[in-house]
Short mmCIF file of C-alpha atoms in Angstrom, two decimals:
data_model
loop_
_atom_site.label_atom_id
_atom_site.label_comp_id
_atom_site.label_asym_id
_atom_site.label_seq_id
_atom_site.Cartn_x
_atom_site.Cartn_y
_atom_site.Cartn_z
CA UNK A 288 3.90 31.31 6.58
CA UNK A 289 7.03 29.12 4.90
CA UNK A 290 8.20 29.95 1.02
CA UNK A 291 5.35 27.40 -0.60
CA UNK A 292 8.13 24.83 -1.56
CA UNK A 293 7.46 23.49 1.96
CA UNK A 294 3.74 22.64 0.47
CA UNK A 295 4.87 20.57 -1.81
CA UNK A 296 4.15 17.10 -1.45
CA UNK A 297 7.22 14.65 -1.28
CA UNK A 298 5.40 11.93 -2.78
CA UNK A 299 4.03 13.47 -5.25
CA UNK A 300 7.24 15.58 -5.97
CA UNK A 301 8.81 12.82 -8.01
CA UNK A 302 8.69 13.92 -12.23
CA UNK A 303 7.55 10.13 -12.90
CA UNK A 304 5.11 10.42 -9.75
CA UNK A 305 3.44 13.04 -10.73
CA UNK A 306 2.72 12.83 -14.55
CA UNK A 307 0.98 9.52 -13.44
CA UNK A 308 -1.29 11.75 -11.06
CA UNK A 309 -1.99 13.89 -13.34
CA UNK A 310 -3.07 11.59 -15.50
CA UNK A 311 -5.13 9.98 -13.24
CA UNK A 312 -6.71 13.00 -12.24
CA UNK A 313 -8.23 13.55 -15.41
CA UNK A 314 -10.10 10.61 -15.00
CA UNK A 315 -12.19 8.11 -13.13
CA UNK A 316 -10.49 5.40 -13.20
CA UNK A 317 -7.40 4.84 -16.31
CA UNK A 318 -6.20 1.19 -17.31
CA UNK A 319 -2.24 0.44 -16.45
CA UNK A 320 -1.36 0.28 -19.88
CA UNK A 321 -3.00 3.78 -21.23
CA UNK A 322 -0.60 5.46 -17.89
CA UNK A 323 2.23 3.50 -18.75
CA UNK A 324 2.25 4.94 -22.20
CA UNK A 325 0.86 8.20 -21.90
CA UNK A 326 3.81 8.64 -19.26
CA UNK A 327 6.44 7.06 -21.10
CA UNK A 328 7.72 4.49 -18.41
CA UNK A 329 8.46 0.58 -18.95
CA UNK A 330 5.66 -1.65 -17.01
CA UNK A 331 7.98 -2.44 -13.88
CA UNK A 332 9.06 1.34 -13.58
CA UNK A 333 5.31 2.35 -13.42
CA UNK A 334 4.18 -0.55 -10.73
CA UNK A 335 7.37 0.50 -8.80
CA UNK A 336 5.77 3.97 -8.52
CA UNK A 337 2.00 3.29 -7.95
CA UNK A 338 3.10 0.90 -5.28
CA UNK A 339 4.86 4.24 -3.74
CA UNK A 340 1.61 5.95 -4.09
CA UNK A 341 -0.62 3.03 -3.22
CA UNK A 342 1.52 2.99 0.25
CA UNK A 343 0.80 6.66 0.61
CA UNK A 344 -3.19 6.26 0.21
CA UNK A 345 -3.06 8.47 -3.21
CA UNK A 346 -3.82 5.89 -5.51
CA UNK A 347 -6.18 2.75 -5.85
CA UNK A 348 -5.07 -0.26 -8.05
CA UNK A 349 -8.45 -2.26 -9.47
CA UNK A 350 -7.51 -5.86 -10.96
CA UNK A 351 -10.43 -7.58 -12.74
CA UNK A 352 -10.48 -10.70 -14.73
CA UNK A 353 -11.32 -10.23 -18.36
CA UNK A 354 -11.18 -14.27 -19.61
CA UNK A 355 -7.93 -15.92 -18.45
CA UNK A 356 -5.91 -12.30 -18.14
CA UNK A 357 -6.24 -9.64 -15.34
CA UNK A 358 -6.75 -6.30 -16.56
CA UNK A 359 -4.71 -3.46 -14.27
CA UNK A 360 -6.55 0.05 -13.57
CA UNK A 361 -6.14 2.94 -11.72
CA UNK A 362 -7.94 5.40 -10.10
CA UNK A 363 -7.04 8.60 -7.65
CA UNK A 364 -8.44 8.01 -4.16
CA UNK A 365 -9.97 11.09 -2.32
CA UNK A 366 -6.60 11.99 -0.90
CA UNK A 367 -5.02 11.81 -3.95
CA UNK A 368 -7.74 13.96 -5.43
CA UNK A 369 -6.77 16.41 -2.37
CA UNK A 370 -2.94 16.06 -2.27
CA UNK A 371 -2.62 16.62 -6.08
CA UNK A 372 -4.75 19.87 -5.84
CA UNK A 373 -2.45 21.11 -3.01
CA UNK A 374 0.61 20.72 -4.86
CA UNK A 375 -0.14 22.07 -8.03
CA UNK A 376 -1.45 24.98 -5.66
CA UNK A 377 2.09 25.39 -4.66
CA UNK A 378 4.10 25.07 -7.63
CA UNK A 379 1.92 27.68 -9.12
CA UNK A 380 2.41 30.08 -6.00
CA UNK A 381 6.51 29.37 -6.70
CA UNK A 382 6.25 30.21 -10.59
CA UNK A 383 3.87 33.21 -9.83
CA UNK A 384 6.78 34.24 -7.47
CA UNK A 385 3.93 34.18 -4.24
CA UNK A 386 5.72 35.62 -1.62
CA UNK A 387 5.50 34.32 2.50
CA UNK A 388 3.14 36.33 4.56
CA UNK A 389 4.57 39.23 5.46
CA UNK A 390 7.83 39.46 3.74
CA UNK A 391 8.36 42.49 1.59
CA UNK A 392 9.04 42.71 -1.86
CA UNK A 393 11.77 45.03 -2.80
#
């Protein structure tokens, strides 16, 4: 077995990336605008990074018409559910100082 860094997810990895899954995985399904300001981005820099996780499968984008506007939400697909878990799995075995199978600590 690798140091856990190499379970991290690239994807995911990104600071901006992942605050908006983890805000999605606390939910259902979250509207655009409650992301984009729980996370602190401008509108374009969020759909610049769901359309990175979109691509990868992780995320689901939901537009419904509400009267003459669309409303934007977003939900966590299954392997976004699954990837998320993973690397939060790993950063905690790097902070916890896990060590690879089989090496010794000294």
């Amino acid at each position: 077995m690798s140091h856990p860094r190499s379970r991290l997810d690239e994807v995911i990895h990104s600071p901006v990336r992942f605050s908006v899954v983890a805000a999605l995985a606390a939910a259902d399904r979250v509207e655009f605008r409650f992301v984009r300001d729980t996370v602190e981005v401008s509108d374009s820099a969020l759909s610049k990074q769901v359309s990175v996780l979109e691509e990868a499968g992780y995320v689901k984008v939901h537009k419904t018409a509400v009267g003459r506007r669309t409303r934007t939400s977003l939900s966590l697909t299954r392997e976004g559910r699954d990837a998320f878990a993973r690397h939060v799995e790993a950063l905690r075995d790097i902070a916890s100082g896990h060590l690879a199978d089989g090496a010794e600590q000294v």
